[in-house]
GROMACS .gro file of C-alpha atoms in nm:
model
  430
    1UNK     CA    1  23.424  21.087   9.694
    2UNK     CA    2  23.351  21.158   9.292
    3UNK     CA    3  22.958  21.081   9.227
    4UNK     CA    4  22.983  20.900   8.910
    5UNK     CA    5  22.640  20.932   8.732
    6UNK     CA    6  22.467  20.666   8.531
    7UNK     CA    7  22.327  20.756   8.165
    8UNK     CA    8  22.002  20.781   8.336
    9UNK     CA    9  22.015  20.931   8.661
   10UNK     CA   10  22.198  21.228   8.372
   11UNK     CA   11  21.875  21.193   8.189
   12UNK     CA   12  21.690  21.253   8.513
   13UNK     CA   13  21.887  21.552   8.637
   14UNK     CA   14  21.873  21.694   8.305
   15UNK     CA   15  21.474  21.689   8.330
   16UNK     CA   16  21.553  21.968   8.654
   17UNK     CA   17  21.720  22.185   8.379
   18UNK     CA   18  21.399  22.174   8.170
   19UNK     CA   19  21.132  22.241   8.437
   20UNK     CA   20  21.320  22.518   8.655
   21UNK     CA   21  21.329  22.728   8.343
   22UNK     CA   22  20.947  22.749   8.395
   23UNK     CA   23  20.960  22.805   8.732
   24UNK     CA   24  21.222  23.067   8.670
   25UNK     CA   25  21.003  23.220   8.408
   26UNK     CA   26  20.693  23.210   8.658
   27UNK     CA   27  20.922  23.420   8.936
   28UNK     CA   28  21.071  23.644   8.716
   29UNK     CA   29  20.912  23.745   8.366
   30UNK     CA   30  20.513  23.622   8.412
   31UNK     CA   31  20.448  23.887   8.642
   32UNK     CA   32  20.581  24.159   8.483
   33UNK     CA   33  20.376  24.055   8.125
   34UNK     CA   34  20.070  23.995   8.379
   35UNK     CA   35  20.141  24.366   8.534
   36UNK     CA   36  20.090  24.528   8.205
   37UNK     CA   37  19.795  24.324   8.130
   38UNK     CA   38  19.642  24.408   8.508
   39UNK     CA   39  19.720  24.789   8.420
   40UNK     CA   40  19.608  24.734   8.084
   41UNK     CA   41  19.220  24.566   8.255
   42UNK     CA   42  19.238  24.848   8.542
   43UNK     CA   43  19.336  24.657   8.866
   44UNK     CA   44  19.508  24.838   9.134
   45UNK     CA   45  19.824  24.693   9.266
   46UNK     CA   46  19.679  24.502   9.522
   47UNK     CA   47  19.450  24.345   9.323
   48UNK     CA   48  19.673  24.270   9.100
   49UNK     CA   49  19.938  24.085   9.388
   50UNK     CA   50  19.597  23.884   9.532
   51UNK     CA   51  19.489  23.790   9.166
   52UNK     CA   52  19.813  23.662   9.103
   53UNK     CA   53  19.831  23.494   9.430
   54UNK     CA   54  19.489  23.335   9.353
   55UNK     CA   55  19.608  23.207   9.022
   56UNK     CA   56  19.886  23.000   9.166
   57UNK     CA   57  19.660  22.865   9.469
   58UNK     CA   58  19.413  22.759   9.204
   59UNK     CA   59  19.628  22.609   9.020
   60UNK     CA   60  19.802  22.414   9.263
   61UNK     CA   61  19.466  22.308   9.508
   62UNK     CA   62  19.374  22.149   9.116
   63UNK     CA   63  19.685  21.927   9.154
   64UNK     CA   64  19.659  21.854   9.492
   65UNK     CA   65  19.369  21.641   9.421
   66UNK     CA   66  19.518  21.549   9.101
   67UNK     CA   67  19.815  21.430   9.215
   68UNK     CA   68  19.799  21.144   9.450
   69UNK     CA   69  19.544  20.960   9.186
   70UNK     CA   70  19.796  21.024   8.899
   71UNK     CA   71  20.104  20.878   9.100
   72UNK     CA   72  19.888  20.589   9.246
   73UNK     CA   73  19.817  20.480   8.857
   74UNK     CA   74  20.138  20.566   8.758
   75UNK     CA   75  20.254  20.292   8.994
   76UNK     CA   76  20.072  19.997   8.767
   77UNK     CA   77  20.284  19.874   8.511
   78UNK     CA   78  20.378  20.062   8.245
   79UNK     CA   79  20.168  20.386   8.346
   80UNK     CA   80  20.436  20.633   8.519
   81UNK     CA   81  20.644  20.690   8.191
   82UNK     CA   82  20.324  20.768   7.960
   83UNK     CA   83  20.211  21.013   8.255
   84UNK     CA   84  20.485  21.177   8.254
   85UNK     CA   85  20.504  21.258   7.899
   86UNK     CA   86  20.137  21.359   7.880
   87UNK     CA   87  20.151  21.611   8.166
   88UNK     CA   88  20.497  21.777   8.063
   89UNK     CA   89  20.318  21.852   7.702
   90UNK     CA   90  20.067  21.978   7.871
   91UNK     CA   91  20.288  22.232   8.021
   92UNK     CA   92  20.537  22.319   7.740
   93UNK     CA   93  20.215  22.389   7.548
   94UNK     CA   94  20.054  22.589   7.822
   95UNK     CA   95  20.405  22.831   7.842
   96UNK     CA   96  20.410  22.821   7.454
   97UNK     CA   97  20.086  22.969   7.445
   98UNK     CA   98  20.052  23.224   7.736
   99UNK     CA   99  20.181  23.522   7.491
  100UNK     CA  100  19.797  23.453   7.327
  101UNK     CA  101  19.595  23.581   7.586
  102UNK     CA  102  19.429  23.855   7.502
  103UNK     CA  103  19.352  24.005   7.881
  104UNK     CA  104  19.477  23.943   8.232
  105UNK     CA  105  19.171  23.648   8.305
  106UNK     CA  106  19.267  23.483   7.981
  107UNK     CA  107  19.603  23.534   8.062
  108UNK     CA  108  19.545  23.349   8.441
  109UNK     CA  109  19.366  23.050   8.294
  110UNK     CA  110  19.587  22.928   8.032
  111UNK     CA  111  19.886  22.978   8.345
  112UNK     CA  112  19.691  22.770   8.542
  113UNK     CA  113  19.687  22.517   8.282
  114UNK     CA  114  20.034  22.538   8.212
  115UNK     CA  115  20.125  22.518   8.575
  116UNK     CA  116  19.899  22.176   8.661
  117UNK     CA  117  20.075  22.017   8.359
  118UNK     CA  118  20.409  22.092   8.516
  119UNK     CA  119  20.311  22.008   8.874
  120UNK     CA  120  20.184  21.684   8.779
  121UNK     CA  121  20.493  21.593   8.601
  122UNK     CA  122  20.690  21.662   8.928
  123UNK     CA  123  20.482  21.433   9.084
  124UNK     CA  124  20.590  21.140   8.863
  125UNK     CA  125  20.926  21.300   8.805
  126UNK     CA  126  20.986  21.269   9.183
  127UNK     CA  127  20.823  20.924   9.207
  128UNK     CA  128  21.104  20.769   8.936
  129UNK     CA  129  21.413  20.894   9.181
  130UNK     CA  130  21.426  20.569   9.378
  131UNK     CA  131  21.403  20.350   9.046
  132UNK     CA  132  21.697  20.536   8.873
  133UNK     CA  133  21.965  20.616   9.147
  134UNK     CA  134  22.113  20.350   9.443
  135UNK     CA  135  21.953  20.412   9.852
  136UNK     CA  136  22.349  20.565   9.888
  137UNK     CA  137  22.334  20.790   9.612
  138UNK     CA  138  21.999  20.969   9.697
  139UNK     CA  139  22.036  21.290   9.850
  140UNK     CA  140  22.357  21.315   9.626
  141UNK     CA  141  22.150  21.277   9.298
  142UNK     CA  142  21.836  21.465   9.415
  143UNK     CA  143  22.063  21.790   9.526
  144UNK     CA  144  22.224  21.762   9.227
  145UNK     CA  145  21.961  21.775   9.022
  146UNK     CA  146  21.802  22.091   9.195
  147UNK     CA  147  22.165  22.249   9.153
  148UNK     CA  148  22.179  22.212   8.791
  149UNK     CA  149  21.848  22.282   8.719
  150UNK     CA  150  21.867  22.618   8.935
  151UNK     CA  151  22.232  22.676   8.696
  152UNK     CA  152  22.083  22.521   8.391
  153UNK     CA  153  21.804  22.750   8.363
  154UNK     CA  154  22.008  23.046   8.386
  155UNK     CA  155  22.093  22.963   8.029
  156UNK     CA  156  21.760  23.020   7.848
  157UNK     CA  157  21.654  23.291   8.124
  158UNK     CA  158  21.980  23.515   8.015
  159UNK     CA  159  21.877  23.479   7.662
  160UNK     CA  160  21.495  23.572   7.720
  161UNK     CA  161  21.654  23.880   7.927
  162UNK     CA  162  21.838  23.997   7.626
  163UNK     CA  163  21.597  23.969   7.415
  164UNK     CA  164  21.320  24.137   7.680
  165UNK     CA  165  21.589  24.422   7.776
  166UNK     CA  166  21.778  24.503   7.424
  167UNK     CA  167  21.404  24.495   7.254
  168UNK     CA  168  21.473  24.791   7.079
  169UNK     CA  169  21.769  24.628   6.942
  170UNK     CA  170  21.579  24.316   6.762
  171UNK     CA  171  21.318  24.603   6.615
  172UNK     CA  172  21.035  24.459   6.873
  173UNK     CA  173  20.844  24.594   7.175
  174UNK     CA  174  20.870  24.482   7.519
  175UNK     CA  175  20.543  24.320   7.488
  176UNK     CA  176  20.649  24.110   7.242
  177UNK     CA  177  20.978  24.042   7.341
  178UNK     CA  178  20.803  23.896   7.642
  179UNK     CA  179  20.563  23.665   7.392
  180UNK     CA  180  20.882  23.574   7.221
  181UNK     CA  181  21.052  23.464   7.611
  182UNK     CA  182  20.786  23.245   7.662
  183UNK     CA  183  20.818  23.028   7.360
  184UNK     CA  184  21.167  22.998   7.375
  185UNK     CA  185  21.141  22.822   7.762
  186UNK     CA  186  20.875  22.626   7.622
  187UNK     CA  187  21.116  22.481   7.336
  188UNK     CA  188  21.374  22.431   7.611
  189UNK     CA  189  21.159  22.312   7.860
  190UNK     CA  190  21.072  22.013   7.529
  191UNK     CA  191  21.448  21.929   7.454
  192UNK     CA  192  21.586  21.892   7.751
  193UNK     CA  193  21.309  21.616   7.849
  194UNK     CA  194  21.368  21.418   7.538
  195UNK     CA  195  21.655  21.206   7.708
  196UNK     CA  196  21.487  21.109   8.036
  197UNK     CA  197  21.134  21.000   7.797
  198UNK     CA  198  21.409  20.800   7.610
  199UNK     CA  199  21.596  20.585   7.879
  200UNK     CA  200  21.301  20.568   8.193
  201UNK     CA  201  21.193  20.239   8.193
  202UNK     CA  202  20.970  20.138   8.505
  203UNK     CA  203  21.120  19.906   8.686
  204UNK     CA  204  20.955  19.941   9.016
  205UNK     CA  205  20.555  19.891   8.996
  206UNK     CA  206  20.249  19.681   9.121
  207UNK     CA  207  20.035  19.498   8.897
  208UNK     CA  208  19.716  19.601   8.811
  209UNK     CA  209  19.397  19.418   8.899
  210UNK     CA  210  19.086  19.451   8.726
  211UNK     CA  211  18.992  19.814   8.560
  212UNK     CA  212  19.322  20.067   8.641
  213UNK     CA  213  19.101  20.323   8.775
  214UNK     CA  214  18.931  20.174   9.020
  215UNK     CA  215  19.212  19.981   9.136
  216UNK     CA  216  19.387  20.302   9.150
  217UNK     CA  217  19.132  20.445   9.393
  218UNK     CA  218  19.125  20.120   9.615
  219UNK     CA  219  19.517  20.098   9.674
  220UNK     CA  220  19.465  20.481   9.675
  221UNK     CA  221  19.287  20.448   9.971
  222UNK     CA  222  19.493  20.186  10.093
  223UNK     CA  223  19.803  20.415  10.107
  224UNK     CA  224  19.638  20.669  10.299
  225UNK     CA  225  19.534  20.400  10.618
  226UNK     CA  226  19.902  20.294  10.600
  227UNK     CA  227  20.054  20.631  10.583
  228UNK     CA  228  19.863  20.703  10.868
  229UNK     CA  229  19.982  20.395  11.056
  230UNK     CA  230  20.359  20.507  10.957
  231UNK     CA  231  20.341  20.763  11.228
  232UNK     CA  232  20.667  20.891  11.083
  233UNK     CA  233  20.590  20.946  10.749
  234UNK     CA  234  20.297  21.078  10.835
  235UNK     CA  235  20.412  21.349  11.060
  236UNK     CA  236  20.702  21.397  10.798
  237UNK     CA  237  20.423  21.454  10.556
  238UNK     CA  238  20.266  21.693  10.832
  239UNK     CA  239  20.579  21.894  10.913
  240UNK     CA  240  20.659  21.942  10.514
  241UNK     CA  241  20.275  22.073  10.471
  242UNK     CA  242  20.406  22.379  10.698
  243UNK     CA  243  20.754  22.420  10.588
  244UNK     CA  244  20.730  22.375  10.229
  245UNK     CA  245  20.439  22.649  10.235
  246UNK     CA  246  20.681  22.926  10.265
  247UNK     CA  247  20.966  22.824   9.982
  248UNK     CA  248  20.674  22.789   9.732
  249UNK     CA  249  20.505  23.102   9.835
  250UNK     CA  250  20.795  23.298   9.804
  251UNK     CA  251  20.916  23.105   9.519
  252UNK     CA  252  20.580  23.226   9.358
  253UNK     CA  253  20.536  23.561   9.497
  254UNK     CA  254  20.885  23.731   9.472
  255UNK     CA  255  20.885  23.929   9.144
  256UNK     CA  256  20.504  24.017   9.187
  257UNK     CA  257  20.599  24.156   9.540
  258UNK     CA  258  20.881  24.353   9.412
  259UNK     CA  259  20.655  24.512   9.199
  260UNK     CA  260  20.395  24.572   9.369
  261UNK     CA  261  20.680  24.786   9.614
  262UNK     CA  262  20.729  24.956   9.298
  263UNK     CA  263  21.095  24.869   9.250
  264UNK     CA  264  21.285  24.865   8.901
  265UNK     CA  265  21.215  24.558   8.711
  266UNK     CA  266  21.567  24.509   8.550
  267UNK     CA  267  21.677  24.524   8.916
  268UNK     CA  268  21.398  24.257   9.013
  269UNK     CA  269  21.568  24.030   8.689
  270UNK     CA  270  21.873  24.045   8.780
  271UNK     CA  271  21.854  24.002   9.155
  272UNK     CA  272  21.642  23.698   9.100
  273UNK     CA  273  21.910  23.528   8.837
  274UNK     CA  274  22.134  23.608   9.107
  275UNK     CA  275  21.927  23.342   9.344
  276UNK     CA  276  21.968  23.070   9.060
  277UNK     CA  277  22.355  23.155   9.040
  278UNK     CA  278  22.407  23.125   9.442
  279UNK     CA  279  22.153  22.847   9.467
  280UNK     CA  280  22.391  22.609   9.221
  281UNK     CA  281  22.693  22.588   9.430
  282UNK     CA  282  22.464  22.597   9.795
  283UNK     CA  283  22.263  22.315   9.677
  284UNK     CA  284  22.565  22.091   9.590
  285UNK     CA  285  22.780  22.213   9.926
  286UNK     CA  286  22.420  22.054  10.099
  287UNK     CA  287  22.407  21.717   9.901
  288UNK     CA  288  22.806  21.719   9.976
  289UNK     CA  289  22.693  21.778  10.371
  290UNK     CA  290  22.419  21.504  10.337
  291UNK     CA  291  22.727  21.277  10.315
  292UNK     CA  292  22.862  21.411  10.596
  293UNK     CA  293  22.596  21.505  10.842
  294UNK     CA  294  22.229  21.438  10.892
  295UNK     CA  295  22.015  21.502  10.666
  296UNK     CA  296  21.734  21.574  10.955
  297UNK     CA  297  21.967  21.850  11.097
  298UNK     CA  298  22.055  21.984  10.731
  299UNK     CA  299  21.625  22.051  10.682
  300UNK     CA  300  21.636  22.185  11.028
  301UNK     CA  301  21.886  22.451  10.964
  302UNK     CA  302  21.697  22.523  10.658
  303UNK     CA  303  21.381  22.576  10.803
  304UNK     CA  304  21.500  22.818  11.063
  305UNK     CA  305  21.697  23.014  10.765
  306UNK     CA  306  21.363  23.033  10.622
  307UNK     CA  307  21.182  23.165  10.888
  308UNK     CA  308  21.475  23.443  10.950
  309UNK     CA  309  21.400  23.533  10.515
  310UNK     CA  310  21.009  23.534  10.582
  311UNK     CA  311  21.077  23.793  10.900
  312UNK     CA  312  21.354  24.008  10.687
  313UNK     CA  313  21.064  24.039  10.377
  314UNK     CA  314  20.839  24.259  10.593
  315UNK     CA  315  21.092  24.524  10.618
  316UNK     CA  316  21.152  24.506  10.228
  317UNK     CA  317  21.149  24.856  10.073
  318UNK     CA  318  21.429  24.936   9.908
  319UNK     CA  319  21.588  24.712   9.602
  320UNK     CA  320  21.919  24.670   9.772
  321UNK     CA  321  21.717  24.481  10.030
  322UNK     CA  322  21.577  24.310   9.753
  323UNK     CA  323  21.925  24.150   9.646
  324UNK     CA  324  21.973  24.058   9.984
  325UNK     CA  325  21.656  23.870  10.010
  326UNK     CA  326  21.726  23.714   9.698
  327UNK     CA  327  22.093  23.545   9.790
  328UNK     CA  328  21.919  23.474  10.125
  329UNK     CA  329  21.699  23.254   9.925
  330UNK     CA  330  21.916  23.117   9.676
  331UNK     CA  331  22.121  23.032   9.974
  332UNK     CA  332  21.881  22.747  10.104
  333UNK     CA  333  21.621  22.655   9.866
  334UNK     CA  334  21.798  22.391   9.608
  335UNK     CA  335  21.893  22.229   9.973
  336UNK     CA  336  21.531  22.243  10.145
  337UNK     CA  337  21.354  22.092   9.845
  338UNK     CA  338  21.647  21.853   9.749
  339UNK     CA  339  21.704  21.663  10.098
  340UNK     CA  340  21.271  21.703  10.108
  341UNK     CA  341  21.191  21.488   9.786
  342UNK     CA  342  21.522  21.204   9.896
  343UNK     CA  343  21.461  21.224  10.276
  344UNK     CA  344  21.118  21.103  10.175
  345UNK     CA  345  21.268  20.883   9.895
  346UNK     CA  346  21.449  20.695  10.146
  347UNK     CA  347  21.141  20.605  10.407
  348UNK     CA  348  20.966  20.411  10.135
  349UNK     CA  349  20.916  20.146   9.917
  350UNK     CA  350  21.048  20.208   9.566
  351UNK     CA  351  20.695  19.998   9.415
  352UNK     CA  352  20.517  20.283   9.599
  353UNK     CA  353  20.717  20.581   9.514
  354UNK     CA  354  20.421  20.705   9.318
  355UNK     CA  355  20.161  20.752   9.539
  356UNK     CA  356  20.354  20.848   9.804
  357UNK     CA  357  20.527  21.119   9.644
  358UNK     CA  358  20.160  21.178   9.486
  359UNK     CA  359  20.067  21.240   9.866
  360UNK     CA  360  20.387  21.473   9.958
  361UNK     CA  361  20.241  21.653   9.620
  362UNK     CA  362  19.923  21.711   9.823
  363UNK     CA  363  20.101  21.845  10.132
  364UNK     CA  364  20.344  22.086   9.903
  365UNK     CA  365  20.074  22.202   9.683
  366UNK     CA  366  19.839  22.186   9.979
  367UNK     CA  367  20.059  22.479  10.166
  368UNK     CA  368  20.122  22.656   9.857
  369UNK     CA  369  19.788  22.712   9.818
  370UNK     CA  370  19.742  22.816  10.206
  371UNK     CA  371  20.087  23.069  10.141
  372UNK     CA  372  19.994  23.235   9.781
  373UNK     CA  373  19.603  23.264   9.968
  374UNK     CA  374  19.695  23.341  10.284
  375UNK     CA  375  19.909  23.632  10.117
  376UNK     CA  376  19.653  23.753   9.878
  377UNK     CA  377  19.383  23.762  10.133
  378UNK     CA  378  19.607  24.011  10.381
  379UNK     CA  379  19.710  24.229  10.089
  380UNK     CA  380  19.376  24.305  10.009
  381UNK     CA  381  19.266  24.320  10.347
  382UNK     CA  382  19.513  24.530  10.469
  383UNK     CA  383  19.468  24.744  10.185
  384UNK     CA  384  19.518  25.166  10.291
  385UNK     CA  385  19.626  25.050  10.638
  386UNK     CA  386  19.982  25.202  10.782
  387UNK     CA  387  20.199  24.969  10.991
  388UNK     CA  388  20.506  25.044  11.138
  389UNK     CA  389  20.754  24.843  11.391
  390UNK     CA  390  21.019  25.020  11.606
  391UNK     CA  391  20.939  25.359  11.406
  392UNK     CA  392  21.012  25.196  11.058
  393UNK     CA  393  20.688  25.232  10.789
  394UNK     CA  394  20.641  24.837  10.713
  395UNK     CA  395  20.405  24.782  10.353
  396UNK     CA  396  20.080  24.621  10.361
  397UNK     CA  397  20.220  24.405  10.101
  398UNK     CA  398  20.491  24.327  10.361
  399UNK     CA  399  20.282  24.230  10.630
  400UNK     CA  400  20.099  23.959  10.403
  401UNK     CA  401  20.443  23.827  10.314
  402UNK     CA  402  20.569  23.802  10.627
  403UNK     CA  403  20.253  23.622  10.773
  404UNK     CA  404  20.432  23.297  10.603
  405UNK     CA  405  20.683  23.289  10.898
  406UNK     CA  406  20.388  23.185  11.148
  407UNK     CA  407  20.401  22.808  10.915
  408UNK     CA  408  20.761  22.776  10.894
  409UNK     CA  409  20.782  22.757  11.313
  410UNK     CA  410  20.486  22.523  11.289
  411UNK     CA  411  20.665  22.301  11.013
  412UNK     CA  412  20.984  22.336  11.220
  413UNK     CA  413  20.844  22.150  11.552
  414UNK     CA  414  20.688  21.933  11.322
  415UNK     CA  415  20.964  21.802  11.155
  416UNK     CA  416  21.180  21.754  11.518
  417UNK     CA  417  20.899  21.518  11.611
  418UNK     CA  418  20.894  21.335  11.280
  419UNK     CA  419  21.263  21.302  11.262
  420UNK     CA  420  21.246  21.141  11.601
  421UNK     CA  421  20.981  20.886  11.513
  422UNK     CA  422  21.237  20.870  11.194
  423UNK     CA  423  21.545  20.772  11.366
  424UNK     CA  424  21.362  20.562  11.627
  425UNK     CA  425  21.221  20.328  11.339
  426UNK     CA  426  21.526  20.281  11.148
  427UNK     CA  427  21.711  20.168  11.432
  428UNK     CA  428  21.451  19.901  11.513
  429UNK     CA  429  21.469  19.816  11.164
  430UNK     CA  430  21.859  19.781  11.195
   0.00000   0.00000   0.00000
């Protein structure tokens, strides 16, 4: 059947297309500007992997606490929209501005500001998808949006690639070809939100009692006892702790890895637009499955993929391997995080979206910071050491990625348990 889209649930997807031109920006061109600034301040390389790493687990431990108070007060009347706006500023100013830093710490801090302001919009980004789409629609609209978003932000990624690669030809240095890359995302990062701050109107919310804050950290407190009642939600919550761990770490850590191989940049670019290309058709083909199959089953075959991807990274050394790991990913990870946020979606009440999504925050962000730490921490570690399995010379870098695998088997059991309890419950509900 055709998904016909409302005006808003457009105006929602289209908010994918601005944010995953961040996120593309983060994977692909941040690391490389942060390389010369690293070579520029003296680090070695596998300092400079483990300071990058630490970066993105500070940044994300900040919005794991932030997170489930912004989406409990965004769930009073007349709070989520307002949030929303505030935080995504925060974030479009944050990329605007990285090209100011001045050394690689400067550089980190004004990251890590731009990456809590666009965290914490997920958070209430994710909380509006049961107020603008039907219980039917769900997985449909939330796949969707990941599939456009990975597609749309091809668009202003190509440009900031010409401009970074043909340099010469606009009478600029790489250096500031990269300055010039980040302002552009930032501007579309801005536009493409304008529609979504224009048609969201809360429609789903409690009322407030008393001063918002403090009745923020009383119902706050309240969702947490009854989460942990929900066995099933809570183990869901559990499992995607583990699981999600390893899509955001690798998400986070793929160009900085690549380089710190030593393999060519341009390669690295283009490789990595190649995961956004094969990621927009694979993360429609899984909403059109949703429709078709379970959705438990579809984030079990994704988790196992995973787990194969985290094992095939260690033996990463050459950049044809590189390509390969990058349609591996592409492959699955519009479908893992789409059928996460509506398989969640659907297992609560819309007047609550925000604080539980502000919860499933703290479990992603949670395990992102355990995968970008645990990573860091090894490299460094493992530093000078020589490993090698059946005969074939495996990185130290590639032993700290591959460590993720260990959480997605842990998320996988996990998650068979939870979708049990899952299934169980809706058919006494039925």
């Amino acid at each position: 059947m055709r998904l016909q889209l409302t005006k808003l649930e457009k105006s929602w997807i289209l908010y994918d297309i601005a944010n995953s031109a961040f996120i593309l920006l983060v994977s692909t061109l941040l690391p490389i500007y942060f390389d010369y600034l690293a070579e520029k301040g003296g680090l070695s390389q596998s300092d400079y992997l483990a300071y990058w790493g630490y970066a993105g687990s500070v940044a994300t431990i900040l919005v794991a606490v932030l997170g489930p108070i912004c989406g409990t007060l965004a769930d009073q009347r007349g709070f989520k929209k307002p949030m929303f706006v505030l935080s995504m500023l925060l974030g479009v100013a944050g990329c605007a501005m990285l090209g100011v830093a001045w050394n690689w710490l400067s550089f980190l801090v004004i990251f890590v500001i731009a990456r809590v302001g666009y965290n914490a919009s997920i958070v209430f980004y994710d909380a509006m998808l049961p107020e603008i789409t039907t219980y039917d629609k769900m997985d449909r609209v939330s796949t969707l949006g990941y599939a456009l978003g990975y597609i749309g932000s091809v668009i202003p990624f190509v440009v900031c690639l010409v401009v970074v690669l043909g340099h010469t030809i606009f009478g600029i240095d790489q250096i500031t070809a990269l300055i010039v890359s980040f302002i552009i995302t930032a501007l579309w990062w801005l536009v493409c939100s304008l529609p979504l701050t224009k048609r969201y109107r809360q429609s789903a919310y409690q009322e407030g009692v008393g001063n918002p804050v403090s009745a923020t950290f009383r119902r706050l407190g309240k969702t947490f006892r009854e989460a942990r009642k929900q066995k099933h939600i809570f183990m869901y919550l559990l499992a995607f702790f583990f699981f999600i761990d390893g899509v955001y770490t690798i998400i986070d850590m793929a160009t900085a890895y690549g380089k710190s191989l030593g393999l060519d940049t341009t390669g690295l670019l283009i490789a990595l637009l190649v995961t956004q290309i094969v990621a927009f058709p694979c993360s429609i083909i899984f909403g059109r499955f949703s429709a078709k199959f379970d959705t438990g089953l579809l984030i079990k075959i994704c988790i196992l993929c995973y787990t194969g991807i985290a094992l095939f990274a260690v033996f990463l050394a050459q950049q044809w391997q590189f390509w390969v790991l990058a349609v591996l990913v592409g492959m699955f990870q519009g479908g893992i995080q789409a059928l996460s946020r509506s398989y969640l979606g659907k297992m609560i009440p819309a007047e609550q979206s925000g604080e539980y999504f502000g919860l499933m925050d703290i479990c992603g962000k949670g395990a992102s910071f355990v995968g970008t730490t645990l990573v860091a921490v090894v490299s460094q570690l493992t530093e000078g050491m020589e490993f090698a399995i059946m005969g074939l010379p495996i990185a130290n870098t590639g032993v700290a990625v591959g460590s993720i695998a260990v959480m997605f088997v842990i998320g996988f059991v996990l998650f068979c348990y939870a979708d049990k309890l899952n299934k169980a419950k809706t058919k006494i509900a039925v």
